[in-house]
JSON list of C-alpha atoms in Angstrom, two decimals:
[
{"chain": "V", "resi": 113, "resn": "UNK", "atom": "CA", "xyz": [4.06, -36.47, 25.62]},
{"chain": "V", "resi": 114, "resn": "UNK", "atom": "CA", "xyz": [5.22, -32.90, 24.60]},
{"chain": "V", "resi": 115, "resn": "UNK", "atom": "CA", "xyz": [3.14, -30.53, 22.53]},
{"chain": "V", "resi": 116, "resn": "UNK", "atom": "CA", "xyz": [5.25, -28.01, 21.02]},
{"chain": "V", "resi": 117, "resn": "UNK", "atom": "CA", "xyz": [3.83, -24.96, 19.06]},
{"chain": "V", "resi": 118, "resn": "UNK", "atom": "CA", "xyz": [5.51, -22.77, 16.55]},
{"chain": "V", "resi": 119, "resn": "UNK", "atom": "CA", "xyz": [3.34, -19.76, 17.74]},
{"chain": "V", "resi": 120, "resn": "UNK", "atom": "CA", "xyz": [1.42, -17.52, 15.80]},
{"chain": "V", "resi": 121, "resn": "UNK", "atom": "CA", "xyz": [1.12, -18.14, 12.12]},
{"chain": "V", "resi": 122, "resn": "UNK", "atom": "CA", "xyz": [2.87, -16.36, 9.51]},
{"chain": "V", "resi": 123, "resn": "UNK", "atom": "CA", "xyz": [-0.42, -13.77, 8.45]},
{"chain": "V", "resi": 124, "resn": "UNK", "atom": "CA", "xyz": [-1.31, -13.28, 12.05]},
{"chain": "V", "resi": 125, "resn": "UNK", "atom": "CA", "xyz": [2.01, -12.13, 12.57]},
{"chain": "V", "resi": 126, "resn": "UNK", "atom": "CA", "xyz": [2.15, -9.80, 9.53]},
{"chain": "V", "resi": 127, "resn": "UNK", "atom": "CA", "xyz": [-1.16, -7.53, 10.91]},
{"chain": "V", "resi": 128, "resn": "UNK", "atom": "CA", "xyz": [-0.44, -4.50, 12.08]},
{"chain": "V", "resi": 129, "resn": "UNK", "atom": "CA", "xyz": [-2.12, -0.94, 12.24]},
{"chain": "V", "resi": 130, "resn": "UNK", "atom": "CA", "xyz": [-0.93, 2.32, 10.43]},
{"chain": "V", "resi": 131, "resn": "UNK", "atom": "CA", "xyz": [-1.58, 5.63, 11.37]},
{"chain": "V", "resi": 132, "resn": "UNK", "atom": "CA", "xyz": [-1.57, 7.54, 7.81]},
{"chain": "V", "resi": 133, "resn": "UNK", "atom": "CA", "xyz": [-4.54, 6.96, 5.83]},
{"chain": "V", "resi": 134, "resn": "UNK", "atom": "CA", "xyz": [-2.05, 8.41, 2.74]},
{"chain": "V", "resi": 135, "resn": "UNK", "atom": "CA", "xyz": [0.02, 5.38, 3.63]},
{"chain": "V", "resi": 136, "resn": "UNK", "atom": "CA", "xyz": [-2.69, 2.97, 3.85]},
{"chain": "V", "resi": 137, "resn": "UNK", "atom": "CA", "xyz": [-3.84, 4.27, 0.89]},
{"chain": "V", "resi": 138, "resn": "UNK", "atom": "CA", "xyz": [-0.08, 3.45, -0.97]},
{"chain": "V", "resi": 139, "resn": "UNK", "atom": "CA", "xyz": [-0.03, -0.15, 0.52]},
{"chain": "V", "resi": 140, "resn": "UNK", "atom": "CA", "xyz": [-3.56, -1.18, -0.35]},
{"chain": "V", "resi": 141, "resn": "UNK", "atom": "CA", "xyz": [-2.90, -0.14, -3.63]},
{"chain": "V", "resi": 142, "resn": "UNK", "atom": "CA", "xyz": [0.20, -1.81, -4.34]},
{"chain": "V", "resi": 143, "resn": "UNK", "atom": "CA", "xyz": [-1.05, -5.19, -2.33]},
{"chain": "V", "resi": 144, "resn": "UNK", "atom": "CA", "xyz": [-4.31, -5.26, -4.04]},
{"chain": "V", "resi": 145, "resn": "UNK", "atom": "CA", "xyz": [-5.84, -5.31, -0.49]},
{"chain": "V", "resi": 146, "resn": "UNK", "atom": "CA", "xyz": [-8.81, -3.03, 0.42]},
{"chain": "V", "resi": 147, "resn": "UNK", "atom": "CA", "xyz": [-8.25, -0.38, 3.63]},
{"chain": "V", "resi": 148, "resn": "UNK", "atom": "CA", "xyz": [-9.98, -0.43, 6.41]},
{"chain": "V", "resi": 149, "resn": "UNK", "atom": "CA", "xyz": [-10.20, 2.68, 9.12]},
{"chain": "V", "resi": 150, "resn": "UNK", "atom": "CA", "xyz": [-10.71, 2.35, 12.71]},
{"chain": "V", "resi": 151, "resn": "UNK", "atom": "CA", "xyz": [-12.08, 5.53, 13.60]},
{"chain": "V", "resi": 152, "resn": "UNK", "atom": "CA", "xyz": [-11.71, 5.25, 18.05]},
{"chain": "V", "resi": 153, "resn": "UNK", "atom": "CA", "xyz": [-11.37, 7.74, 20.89]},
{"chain": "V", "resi": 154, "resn": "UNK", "atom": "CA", "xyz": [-8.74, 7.09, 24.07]},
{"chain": "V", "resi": 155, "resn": "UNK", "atom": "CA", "xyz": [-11.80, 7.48, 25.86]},
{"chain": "V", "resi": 156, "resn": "UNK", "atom": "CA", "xyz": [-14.28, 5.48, 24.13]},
{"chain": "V", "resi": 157, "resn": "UNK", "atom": "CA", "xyz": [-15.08, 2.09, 26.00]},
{"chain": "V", "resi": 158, "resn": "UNK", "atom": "CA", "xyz": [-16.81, 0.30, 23.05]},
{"chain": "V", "resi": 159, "resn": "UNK", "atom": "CA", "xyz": [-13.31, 0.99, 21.23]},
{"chain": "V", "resi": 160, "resn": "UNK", "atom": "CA", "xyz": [-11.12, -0.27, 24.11]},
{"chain": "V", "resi": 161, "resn": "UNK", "atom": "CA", "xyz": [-13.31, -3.41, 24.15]},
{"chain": "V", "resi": 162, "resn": "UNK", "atom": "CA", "xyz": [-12.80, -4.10, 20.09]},
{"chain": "V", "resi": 163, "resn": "UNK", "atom": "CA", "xyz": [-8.36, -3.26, 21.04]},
{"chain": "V", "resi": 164, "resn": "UNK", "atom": "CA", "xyz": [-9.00, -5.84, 23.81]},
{"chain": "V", "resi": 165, "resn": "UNK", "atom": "CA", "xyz": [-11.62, -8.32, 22.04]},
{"chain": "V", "resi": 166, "resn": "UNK", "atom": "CA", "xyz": [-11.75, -8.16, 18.30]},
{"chain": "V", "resi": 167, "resn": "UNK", "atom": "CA", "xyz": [-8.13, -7.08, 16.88]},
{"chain": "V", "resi": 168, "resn": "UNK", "atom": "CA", "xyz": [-6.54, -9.34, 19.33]},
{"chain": "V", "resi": 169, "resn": "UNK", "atom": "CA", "xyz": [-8.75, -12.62, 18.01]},
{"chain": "V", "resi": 170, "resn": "UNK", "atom": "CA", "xyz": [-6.63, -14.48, 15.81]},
{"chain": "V", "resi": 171, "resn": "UNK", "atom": "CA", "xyz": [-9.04, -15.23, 13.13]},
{"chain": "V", "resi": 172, "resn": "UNK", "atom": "CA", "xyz": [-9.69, -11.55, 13.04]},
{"chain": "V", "resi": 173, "resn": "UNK", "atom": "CA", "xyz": [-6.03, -10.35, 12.82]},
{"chain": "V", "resi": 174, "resn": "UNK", "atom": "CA", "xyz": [-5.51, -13.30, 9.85]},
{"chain": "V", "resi": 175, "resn": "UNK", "atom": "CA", "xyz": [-8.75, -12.05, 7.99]},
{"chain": "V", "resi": 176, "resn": "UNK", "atom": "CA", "xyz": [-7.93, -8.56, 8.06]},
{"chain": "V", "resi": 177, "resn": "UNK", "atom": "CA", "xyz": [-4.19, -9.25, 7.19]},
{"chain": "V", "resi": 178, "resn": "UNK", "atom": "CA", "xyz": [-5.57, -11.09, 4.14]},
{"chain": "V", "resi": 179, "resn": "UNK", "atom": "CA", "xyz": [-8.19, -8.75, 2.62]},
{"chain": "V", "resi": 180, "resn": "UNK", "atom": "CA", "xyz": [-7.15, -5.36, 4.74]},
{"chain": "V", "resi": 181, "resn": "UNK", "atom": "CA", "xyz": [-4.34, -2.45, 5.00]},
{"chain": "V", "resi": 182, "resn": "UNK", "atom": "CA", "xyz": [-5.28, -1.20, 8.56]},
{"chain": "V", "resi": 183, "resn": "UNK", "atom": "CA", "xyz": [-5.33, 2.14, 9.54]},
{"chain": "V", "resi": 184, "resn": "UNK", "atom": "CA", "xyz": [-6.33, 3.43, 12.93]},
{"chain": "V", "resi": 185, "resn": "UNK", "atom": "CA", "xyz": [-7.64, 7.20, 13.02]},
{"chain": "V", "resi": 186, "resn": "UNK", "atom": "CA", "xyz": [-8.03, 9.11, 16.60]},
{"chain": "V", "resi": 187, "resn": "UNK", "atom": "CA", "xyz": [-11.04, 11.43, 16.35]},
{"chain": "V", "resi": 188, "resn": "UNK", "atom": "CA", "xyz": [-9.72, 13.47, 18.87]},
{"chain": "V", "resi": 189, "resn": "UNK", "atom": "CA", "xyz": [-6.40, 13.92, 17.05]},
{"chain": "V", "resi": 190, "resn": "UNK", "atom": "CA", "xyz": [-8.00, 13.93, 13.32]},
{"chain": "V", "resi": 191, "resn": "UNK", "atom": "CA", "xyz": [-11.03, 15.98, 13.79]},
{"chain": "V", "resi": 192, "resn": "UNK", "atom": "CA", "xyz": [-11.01, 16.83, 10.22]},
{"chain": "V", "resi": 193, "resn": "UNK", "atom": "CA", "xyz": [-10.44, 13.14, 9.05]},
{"chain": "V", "resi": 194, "resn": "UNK", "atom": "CA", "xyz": [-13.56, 12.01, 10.85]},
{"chain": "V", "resi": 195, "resn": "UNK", "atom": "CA", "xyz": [-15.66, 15.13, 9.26]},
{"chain": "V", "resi": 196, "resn": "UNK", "atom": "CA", "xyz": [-14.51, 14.33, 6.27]},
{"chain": "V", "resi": 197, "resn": "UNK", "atom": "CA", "xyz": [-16.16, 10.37, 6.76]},
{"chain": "V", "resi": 198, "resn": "UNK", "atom": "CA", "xyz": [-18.93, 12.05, 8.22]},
{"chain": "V", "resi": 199, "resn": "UNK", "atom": "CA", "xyz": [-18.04, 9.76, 11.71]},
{"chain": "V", "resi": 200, "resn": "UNK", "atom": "CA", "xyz": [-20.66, 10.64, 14.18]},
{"chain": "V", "resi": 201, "resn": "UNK", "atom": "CA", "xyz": [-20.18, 7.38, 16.64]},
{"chain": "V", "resi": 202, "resn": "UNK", "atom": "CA", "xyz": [-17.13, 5.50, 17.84]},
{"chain": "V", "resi": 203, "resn": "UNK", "atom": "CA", "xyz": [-16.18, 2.94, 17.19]},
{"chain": "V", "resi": 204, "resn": "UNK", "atom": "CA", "xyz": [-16.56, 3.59, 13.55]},
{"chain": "V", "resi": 205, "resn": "UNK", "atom": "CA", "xyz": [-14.97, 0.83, 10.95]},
{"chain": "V", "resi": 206, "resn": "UNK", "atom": "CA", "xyz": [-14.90, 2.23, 7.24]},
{"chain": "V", "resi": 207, "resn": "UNK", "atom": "CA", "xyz": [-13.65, 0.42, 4.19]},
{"chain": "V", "resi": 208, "resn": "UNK", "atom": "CA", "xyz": [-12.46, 2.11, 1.06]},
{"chain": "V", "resi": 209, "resn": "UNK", "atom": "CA", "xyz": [-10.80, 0.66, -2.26]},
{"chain": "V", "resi": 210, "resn": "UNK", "atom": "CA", "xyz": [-7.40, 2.26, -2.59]},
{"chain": "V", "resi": 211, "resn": "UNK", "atom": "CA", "xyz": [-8.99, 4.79, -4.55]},
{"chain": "V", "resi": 212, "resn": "UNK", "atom": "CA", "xyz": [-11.32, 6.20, -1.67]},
{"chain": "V", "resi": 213, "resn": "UNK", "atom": "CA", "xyz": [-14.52, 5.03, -3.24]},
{"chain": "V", "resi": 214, "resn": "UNK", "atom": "CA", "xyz": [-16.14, 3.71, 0.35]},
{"chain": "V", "resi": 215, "resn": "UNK", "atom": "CA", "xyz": [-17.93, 0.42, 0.21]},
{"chain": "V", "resi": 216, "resn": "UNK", "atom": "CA", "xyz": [-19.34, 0.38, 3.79]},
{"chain": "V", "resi": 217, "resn": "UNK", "atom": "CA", "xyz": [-18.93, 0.66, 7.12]},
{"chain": "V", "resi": 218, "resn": "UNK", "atom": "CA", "xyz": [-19.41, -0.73, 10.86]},
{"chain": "V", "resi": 219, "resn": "UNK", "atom": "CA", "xyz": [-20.71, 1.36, 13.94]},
{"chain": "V", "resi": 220, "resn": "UNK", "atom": "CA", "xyz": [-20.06, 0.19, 17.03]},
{"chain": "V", "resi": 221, "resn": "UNK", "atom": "CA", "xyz": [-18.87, -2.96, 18.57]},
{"chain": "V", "resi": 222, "resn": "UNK", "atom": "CA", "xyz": [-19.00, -5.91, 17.32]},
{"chain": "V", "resi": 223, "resn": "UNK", "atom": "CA", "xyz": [-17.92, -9.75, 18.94]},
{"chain": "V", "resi": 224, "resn": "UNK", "atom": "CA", "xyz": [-14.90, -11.66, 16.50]},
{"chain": "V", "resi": 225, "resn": "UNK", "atom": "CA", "xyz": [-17.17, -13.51, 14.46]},
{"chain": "V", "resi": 226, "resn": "UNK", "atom": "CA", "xyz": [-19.79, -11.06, 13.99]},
{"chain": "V", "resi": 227, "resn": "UNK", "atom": "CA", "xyz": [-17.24, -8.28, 12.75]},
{"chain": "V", "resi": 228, "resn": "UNK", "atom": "CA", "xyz": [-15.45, -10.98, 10.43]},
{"chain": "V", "resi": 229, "resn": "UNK", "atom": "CA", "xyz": [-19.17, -11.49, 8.75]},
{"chain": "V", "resi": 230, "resn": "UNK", "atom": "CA", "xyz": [-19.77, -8.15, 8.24]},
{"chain": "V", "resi": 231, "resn": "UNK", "atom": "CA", "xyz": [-17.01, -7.11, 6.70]},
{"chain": "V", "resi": 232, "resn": "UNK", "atom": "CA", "xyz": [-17.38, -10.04, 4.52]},
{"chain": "V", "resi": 233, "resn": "UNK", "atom": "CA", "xyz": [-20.62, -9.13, 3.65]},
{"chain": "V", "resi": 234, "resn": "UNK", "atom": "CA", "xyz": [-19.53, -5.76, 2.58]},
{"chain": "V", "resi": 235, "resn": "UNK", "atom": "CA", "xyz": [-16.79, -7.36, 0.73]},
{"chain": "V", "resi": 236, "resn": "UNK", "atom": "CA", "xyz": [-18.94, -9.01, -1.63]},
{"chain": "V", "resi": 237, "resn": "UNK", "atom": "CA", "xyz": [-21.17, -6.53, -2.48]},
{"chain": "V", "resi": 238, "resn": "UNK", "atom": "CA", "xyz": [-17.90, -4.43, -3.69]}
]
């Protein structure tokens, strides 16, 4: 018997990261979607493990393509931008409405399912 498989599914397909929080900004807006910034160093291990862990976990990639515009922020190229979020550990995850207002944020790594809660927790409470 053969097992065929259309791949990944439509939303998984659709994720992908930004790198202007301006541009985030304009999507999320128009979408209706919330932004989310990744705030990560080349150098950071904790950060290469959520690239290699989390964002490549298909439930994750689906959930954040549903609720999220994704931006991903170098602290080493955007000094500024993480002052300005007051980012004093990497991995940092922040979540603004498209108007900036921030409704919370995760520090550090997190496993799939763990990250998906959280940010579902902070969800809510927006």
């Amino acid at each position: 018997m053969w097992v065929f498989s259309a791949g990944p599914s439509e939303s998984t397909s659709e994720f992908k990261w930004l790198t202007s929080l301006e541009e985030a900004v304009e999507e999320a807006s128009a979408q209706g979607k919330l932004v989310l910034i990744d705030f990560y160093a080349e150098w950071c291990g904790p950060c290469k493990l959520m690239d290699d862990e989390v964002y490549t976990d298909p439930d994750v990639r689906t959930f954040l393509s549903e609720k999220f515009v994704c931006v991903k922020v170098n602290v080493d190229e955007n000094p500024g931008l993480a002052r300005e979020y007051n980012v004093a550990f990497i991995p940092t995850v922040v979540v603004l409405t498209p108007s900036g207002v921030e409704l919370g944020r995760i520090v550090g790594y997190l496993p799939p399912d763990n990250f998906i809660s959280e940010l579902s927790g902070i969800i809510s409470q927006s």
